[in-house]
Coordinates of C-alpha atoms in Angstrom, one line a residue:
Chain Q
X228 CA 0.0 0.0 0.0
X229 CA 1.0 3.5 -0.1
X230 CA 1.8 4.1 3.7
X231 CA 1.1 7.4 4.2
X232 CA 1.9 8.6 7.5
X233 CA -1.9 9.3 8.8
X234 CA -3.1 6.2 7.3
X235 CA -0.3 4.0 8.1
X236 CA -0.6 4.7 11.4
X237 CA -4.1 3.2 9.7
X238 CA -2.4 1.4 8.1
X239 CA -4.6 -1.8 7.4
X240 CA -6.9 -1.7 9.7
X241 CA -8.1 1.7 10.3
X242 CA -11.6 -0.1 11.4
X243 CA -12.5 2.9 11.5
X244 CA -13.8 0.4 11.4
X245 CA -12.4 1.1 12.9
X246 CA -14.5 0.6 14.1
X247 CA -17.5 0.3 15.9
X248 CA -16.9 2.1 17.6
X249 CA -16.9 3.7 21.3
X250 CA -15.4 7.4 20.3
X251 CA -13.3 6.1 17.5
X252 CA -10.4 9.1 16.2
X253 CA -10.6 9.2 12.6
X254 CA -6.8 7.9 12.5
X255 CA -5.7 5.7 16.0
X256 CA -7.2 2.1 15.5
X257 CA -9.5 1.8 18.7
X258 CA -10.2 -1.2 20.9
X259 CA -13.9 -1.5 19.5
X260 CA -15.4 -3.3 17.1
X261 CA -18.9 -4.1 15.8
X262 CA -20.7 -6.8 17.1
X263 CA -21.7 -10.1 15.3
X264 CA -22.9 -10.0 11.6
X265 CA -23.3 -6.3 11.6
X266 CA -21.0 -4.1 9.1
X267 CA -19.1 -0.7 9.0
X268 CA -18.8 0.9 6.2
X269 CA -15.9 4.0 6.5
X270 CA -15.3 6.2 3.4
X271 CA -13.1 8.8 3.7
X272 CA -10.9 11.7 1.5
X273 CA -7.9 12.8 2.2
X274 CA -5.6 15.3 0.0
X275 CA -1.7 15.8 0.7
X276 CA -0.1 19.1 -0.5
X277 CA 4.0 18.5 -1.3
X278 CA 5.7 22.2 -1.4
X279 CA 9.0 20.8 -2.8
X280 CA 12.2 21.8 -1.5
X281 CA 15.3 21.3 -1.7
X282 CA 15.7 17.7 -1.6
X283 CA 16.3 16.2 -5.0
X284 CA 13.2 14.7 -4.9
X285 CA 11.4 18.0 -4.6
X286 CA 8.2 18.0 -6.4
X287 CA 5.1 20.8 -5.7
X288 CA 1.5 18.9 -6.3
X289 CA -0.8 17.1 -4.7
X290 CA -1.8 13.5 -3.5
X291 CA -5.6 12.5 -2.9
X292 CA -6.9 9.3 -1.6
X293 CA -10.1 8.0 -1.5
X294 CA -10.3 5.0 1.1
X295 CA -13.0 2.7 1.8
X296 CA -13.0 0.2 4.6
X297 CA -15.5 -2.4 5.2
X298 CA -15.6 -4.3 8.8
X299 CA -17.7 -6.9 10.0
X300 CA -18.0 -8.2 13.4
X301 CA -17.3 -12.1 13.4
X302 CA -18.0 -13.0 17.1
X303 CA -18.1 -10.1 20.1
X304 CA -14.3 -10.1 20.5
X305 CA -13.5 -10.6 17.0
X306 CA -13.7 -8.8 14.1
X307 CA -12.0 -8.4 10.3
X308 CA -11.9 -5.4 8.0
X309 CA -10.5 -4.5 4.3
X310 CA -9.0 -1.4 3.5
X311 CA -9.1 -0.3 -0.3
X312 CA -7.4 3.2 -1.2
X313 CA -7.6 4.8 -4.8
X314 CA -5.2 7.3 -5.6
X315 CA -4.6 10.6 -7.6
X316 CA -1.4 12.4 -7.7
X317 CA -1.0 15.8 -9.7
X318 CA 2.9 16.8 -9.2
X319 CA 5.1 20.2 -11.1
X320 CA 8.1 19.3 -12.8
X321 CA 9.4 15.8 -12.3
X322 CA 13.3 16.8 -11.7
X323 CA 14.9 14.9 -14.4
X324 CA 16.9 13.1 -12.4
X325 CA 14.1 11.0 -11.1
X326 CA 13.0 7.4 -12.6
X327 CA 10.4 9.0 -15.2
X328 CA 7.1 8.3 -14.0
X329 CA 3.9 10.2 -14.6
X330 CA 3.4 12.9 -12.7
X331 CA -0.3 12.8 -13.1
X332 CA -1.2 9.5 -12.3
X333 CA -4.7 7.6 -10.7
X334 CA -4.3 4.3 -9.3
X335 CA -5.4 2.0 -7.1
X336 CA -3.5 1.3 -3.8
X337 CA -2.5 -2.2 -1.5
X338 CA -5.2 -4.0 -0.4
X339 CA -5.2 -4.0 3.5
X340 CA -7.2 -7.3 5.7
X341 CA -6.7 -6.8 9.2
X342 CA -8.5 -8.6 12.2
X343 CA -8.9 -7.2 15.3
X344 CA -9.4 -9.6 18.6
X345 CA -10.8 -8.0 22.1
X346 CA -8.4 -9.4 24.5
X347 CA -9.7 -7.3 27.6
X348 CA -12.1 -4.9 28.4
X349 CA -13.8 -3.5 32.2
X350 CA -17.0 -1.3 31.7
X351 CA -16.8 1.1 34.5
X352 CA -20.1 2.4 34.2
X353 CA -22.7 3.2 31.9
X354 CA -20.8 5.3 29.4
X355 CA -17.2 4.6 31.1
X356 CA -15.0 1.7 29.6
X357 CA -11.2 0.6 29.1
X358 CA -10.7 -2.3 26.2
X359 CA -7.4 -3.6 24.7
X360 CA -7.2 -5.1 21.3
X361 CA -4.7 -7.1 19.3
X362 CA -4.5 -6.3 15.6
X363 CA -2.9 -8.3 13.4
X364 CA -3.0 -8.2 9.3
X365 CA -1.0 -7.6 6.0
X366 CA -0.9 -6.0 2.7
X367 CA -1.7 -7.5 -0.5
X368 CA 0.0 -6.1 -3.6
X369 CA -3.1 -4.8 -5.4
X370 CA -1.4 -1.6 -6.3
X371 CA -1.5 -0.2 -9.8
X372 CA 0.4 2.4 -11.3
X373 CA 2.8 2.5 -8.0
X374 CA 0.9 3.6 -5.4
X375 CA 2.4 0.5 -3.4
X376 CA 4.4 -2.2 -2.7
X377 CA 4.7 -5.1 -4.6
X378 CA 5.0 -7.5 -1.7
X379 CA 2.8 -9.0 0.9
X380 CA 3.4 -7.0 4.5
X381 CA 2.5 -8.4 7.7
X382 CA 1.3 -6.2 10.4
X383 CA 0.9 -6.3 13.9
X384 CA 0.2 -4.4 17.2
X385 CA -1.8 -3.2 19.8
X386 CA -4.9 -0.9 20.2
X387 CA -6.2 0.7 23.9
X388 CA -9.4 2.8 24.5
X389 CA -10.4 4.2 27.4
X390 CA -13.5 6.2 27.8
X391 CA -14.0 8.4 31.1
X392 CA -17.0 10.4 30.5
X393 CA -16.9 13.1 28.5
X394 CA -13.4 12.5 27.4
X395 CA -12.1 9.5 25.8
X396 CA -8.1 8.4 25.0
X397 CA -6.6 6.0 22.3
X398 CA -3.9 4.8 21.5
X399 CA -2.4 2.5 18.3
X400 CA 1.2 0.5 18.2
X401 CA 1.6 -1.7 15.3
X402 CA 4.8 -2.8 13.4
X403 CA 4.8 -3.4 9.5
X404 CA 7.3 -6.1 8.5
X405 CA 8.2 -4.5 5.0
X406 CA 9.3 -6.9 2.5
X407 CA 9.6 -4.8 -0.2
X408 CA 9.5 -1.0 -0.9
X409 CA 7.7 1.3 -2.9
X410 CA 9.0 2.2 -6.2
X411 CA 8.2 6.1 -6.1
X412 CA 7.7 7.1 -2.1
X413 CA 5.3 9.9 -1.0
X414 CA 4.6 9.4 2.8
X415 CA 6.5 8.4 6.0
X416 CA 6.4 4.6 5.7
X417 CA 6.7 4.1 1.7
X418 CA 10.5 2.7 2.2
X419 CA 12.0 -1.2 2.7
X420 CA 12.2 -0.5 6.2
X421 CA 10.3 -1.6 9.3
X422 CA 7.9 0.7 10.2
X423 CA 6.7 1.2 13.5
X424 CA 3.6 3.5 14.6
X425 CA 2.7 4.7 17.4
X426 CA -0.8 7.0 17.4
X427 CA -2.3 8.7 20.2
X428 CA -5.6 10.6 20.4
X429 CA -7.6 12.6 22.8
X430 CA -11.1 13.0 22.1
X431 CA -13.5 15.7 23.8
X432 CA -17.2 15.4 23.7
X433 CA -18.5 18.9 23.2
X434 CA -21.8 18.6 23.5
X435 CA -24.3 16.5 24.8
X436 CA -22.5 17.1 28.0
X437 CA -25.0 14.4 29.6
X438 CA -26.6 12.8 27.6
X439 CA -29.7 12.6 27.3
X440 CA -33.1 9.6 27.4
X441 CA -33.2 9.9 23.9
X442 CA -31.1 8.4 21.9
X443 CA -29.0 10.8 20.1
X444 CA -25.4 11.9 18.5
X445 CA -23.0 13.9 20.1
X446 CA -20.1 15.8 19.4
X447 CA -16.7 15.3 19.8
X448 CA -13.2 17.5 19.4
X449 CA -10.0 15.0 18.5
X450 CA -6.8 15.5 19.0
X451 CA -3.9 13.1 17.5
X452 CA -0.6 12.4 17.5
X453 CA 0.6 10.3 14.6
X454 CA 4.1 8.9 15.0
X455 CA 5.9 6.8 12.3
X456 CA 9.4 5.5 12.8
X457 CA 11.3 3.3 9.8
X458 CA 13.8 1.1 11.3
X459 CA 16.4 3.0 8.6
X460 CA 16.2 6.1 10.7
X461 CA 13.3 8.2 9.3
X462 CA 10.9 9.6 11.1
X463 CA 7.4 12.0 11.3
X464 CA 5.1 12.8 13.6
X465 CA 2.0 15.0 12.6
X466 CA -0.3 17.1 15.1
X467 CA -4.2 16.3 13.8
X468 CA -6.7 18.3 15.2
X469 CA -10.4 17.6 14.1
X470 CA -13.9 17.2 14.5
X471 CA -16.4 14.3 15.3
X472 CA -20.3 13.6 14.7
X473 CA -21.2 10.6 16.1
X474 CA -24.9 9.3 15.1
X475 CA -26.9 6.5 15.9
X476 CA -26.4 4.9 12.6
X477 CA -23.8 6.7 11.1
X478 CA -20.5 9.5 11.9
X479 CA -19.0 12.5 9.9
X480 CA -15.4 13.5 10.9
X481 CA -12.6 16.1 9.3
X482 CA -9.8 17.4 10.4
X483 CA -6.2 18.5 9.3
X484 CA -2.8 16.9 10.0
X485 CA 0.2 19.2 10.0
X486 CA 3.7 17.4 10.3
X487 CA 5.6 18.9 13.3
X488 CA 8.8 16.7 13.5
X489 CA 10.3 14.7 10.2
X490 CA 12.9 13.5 9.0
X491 CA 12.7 11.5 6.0
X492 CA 14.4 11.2 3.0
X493 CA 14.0 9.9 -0.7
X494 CA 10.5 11.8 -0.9
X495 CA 8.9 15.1 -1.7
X496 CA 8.3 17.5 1.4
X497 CA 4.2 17.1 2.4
X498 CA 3.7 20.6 3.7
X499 CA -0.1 19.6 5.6
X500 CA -2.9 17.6 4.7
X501 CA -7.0 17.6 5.3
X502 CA -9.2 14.4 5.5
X503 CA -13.1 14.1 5.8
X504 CA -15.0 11.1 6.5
X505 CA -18.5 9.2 7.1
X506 CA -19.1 5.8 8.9
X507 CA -22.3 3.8 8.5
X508 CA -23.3 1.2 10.7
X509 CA -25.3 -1.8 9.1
Chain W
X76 CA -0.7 -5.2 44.0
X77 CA -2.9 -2.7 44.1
X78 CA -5.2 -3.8 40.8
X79 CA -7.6 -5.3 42.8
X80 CA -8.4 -2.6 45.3
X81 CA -8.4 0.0 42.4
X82 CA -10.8 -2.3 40.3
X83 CA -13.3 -3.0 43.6
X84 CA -13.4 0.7 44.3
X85 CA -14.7 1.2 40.7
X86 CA -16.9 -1.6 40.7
X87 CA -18.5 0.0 43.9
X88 CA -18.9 3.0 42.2
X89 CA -20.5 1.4 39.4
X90 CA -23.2 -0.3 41.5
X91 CA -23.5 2.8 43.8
X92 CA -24.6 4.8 40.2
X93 CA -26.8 1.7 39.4
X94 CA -28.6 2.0 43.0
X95 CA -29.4 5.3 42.3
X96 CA -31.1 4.4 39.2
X97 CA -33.0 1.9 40.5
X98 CA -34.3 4.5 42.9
X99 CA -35.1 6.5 40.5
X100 CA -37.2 3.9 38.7
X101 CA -38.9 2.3 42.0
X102 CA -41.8 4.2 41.0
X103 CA -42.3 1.5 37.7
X104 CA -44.5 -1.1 38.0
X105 CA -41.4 -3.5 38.1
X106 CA -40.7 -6.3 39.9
X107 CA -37.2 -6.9 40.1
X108 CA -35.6 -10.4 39.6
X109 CA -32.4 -11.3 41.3
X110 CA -29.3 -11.9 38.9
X111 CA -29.2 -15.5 40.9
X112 CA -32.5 -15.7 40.0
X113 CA -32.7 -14.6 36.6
X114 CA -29.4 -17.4 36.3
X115 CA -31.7 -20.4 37.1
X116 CA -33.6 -20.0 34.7
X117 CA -31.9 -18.7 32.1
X118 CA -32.8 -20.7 29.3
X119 CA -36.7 -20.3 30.2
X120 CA -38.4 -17.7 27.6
X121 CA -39.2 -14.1 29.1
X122 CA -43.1 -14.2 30.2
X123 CA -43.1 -10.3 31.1
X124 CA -44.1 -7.7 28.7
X125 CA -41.1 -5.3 29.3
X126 CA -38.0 -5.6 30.7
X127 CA -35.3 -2.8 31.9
X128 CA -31.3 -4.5 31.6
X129 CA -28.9 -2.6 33.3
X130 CA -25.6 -1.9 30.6
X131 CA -22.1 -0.5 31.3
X132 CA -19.8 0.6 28.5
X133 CA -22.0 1.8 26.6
X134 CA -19.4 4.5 25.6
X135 CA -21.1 6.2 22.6
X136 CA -24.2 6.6 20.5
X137 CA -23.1 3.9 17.8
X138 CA -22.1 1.6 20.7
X139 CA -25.8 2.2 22.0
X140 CA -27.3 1.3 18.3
X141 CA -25.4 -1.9 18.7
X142 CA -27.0 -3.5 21.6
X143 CA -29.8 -1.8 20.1
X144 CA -29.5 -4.1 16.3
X145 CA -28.6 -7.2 18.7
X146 CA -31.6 -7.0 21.2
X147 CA -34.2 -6.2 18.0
X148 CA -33.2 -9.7 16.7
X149 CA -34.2 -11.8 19.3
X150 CA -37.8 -12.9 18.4
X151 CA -41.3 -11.1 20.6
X152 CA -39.1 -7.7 20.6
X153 CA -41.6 -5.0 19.9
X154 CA -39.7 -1.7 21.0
X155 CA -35.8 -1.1 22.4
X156 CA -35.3 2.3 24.0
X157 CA -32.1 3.1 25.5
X158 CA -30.7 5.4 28.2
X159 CA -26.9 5.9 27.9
X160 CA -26.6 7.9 31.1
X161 CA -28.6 5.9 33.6
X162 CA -27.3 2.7 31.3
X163 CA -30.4 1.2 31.2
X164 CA -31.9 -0.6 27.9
X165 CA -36.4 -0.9 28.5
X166 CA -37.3 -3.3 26.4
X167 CA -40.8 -4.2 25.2
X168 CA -42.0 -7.3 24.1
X169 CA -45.2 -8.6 22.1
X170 CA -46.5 -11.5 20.8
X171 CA -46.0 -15.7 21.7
X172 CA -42.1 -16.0 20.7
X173 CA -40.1 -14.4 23.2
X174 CA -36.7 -14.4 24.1
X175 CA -34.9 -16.4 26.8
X176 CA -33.2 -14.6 29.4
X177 CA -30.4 -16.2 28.1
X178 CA -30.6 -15.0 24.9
X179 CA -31.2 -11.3 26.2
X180 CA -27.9 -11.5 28.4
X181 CA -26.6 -12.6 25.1
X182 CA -27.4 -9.9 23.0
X183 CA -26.0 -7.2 25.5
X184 CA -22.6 -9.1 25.8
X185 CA -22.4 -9.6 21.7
X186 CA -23.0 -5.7 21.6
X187 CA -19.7 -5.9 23.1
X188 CA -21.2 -4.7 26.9
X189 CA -21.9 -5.7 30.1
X190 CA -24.8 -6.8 31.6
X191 CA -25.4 -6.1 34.9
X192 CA -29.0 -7.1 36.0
X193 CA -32.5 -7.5 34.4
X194 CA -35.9 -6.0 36.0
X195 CA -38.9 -7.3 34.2
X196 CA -42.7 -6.2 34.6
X197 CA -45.4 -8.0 35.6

């Protein structure tokens, strides 16, 4: 897949499916998952703007994915999801140097399966609860046009949520065992390394502060950190605010990501990106 | 060491928020069945026409549409209304098939919840 740093911190999984769900962050797998033979659907958008530099890679343009996730709840602790991104990338001026490529290219991305197994959870109370999942998945090579890997990667990790009334924490590990690299990198992650990511999120719930008999959505303001390391020294970690709606039977969410500490090299400079989002429950 | 204090301090919390709702709903023509009780039988179809369950966890509004989807397929389930902040889950059932209590406890535990105690009505 193309592991861009938001999403491969989703990297397969992102059940956003993540999810069912329990306050999910648009981008740090959660310990939640939907129950038996019901579904969650999770489209989302997300558009990368690369300002160049000085690297020798440096390229202005643009990178937009369009992601769709479908999970489905197996038993109450277990759960699978698959992760299919589509691509568009609109970049200035190839330097010549580079393997020539198109620099306006659509594709479609690596396939990511990912199953997620409750290991422990303690309700606290009636909205409060703490769960632990183990997540463990791979990439299939069903890029086209380069926007991934030709290789099957395993992943694995960890997800914990915690939910302690109006506020709720997350937080995502998972390792990629990269066997192969990406022919024209973009994002933190595209290289032969290891990668390793480590996500935390904060999530506020605005408004209903209680809620209420009726069964209703709420509000929420999240805050994430979004860590990738490569074992080959490269790094970035991006500060995404955003918003959450959280419905009965369905969730909108947006938000920004700005990069605040990176190092990586071999790829075009992403200056910030912007993602938006909807979840349906079926 | 000191998990299990921690975790019996919060259970007692937990319960102390449940008594209060119970208080709170002492004025419903309930009558309340034991969790010992509602054990020995627990493969015995539900005979009352409602039922409140007491739920933790139920974290956020899509978590509450999930116990919702799992309780609506048990057969005899007429109506599910749910209050997140007392964590209660009324249900009301109609017609010959019902639902064992089993089955019930079920449905709030493959929501990925916990079930704490059922009242039913007469």
């Amino acid at each position: 897949m193309t592991r861009c740093p938001h999403a491969s911190a989703t990297l397969a999984i992102g059940l956003a499916t993540a999810g069912a769900f329990a306050q999910e962050a648009p981008n740090t797998i959660s310990a939640t998952q939907p129950s038996p033979d019901q579904w969650v659907l999770r489209t989302s958008a997300r558009a990368w703007l690369f300002d160049g530099g000085a690297a020798a890679v440096a390229r202005d343009g643009f990178v937009v994915e369009e992601r769709f996730r479908l999970a489905l709840g197996i038993t109450k602790e277990f759960a699978a999801e698959v992760s299919l991104p589509l691509f568009q990338a609109n970049f200035d001026d190839p330097t010549p140097q580079q393997s020539p490529f198109d620099p306006d290219r659509t594709g479609i991305g690596d396939l990511d399966l990912t199953f997620k197994w409750r290991v422990w959870k303690e309700d606290l109370g009636p909205v409060d609860t703490v769960r632990l999942a183990i997540i463990a998945g791979t990439e299939v090579p069903t890029a086209t046009n380069d926007f991934g890997s030709r290789s099957f990667d395993p992943v694995a990790g960890a997800a914990f949520t915690g939910i302690f009334g109006r506020h709720g924490i997350g937080a995502a590990l998972t390792w990629r065992f990269t066997t192969d690299d990406t022919e024209y990198p973009l994002f933190a992650g595209d290289s032969l390394a290891d990668v390793l990511s480590l996500n935390v999120a904060h999530l506020y719930r605005i408004s209903p502060a209680v809620f209420p008999e009726e069964h209703v959505g709420a509000w929420y303001l999240t805050t994430e950190l979004l860590s990738t390391y490569e074992t080959n020294g490269d790094y970035e970690v991006a500060f995404t605010p955003g918003i959450l709606y959280e419905g009965p039977r369905w969730a909108f969410e947006a938000g920004v990501s700005v990069p605040i500490v990176r190092e990586l090299e071999h790829r075009p400079t992403s200056s910030i990106s912007g993602f938006i989002g909807l979840r349906f429950l079926f | 060491m000191s998990r299990m204090p921690c975790r019996l301090l919060l259970r007692a919390i937990a319960h102390a928020s449940i008594l209060s709702g119970s208080i709170v709903l002492g004025g419903c023509a309930t009558t309340p069945v034991a969790a010992d009780d509602a054990d020995s039988r627990a493969t015995m179809p539900v005979v009352a026409d409602s039922a409140v369950i007491w739920v933790q966890g139920m974290s956020c509004p899509k978590c509450v549409t999930n116990v919702d989807l799992q309780i609506r397929r048990l057969p005899g389930v007429s109506n599910v209304a749910i209050n997140m902040n007392a964590g209660t889950v009324a249900v009301t059932f109609d017609g010959i098939n019902r639902p064992t209590h089993r089955e019930l406890r079920g449905a709030v535990e493959d929501a990925g919840l916990s079930y704490l105690r059922a009242e039913y009505a007469q």
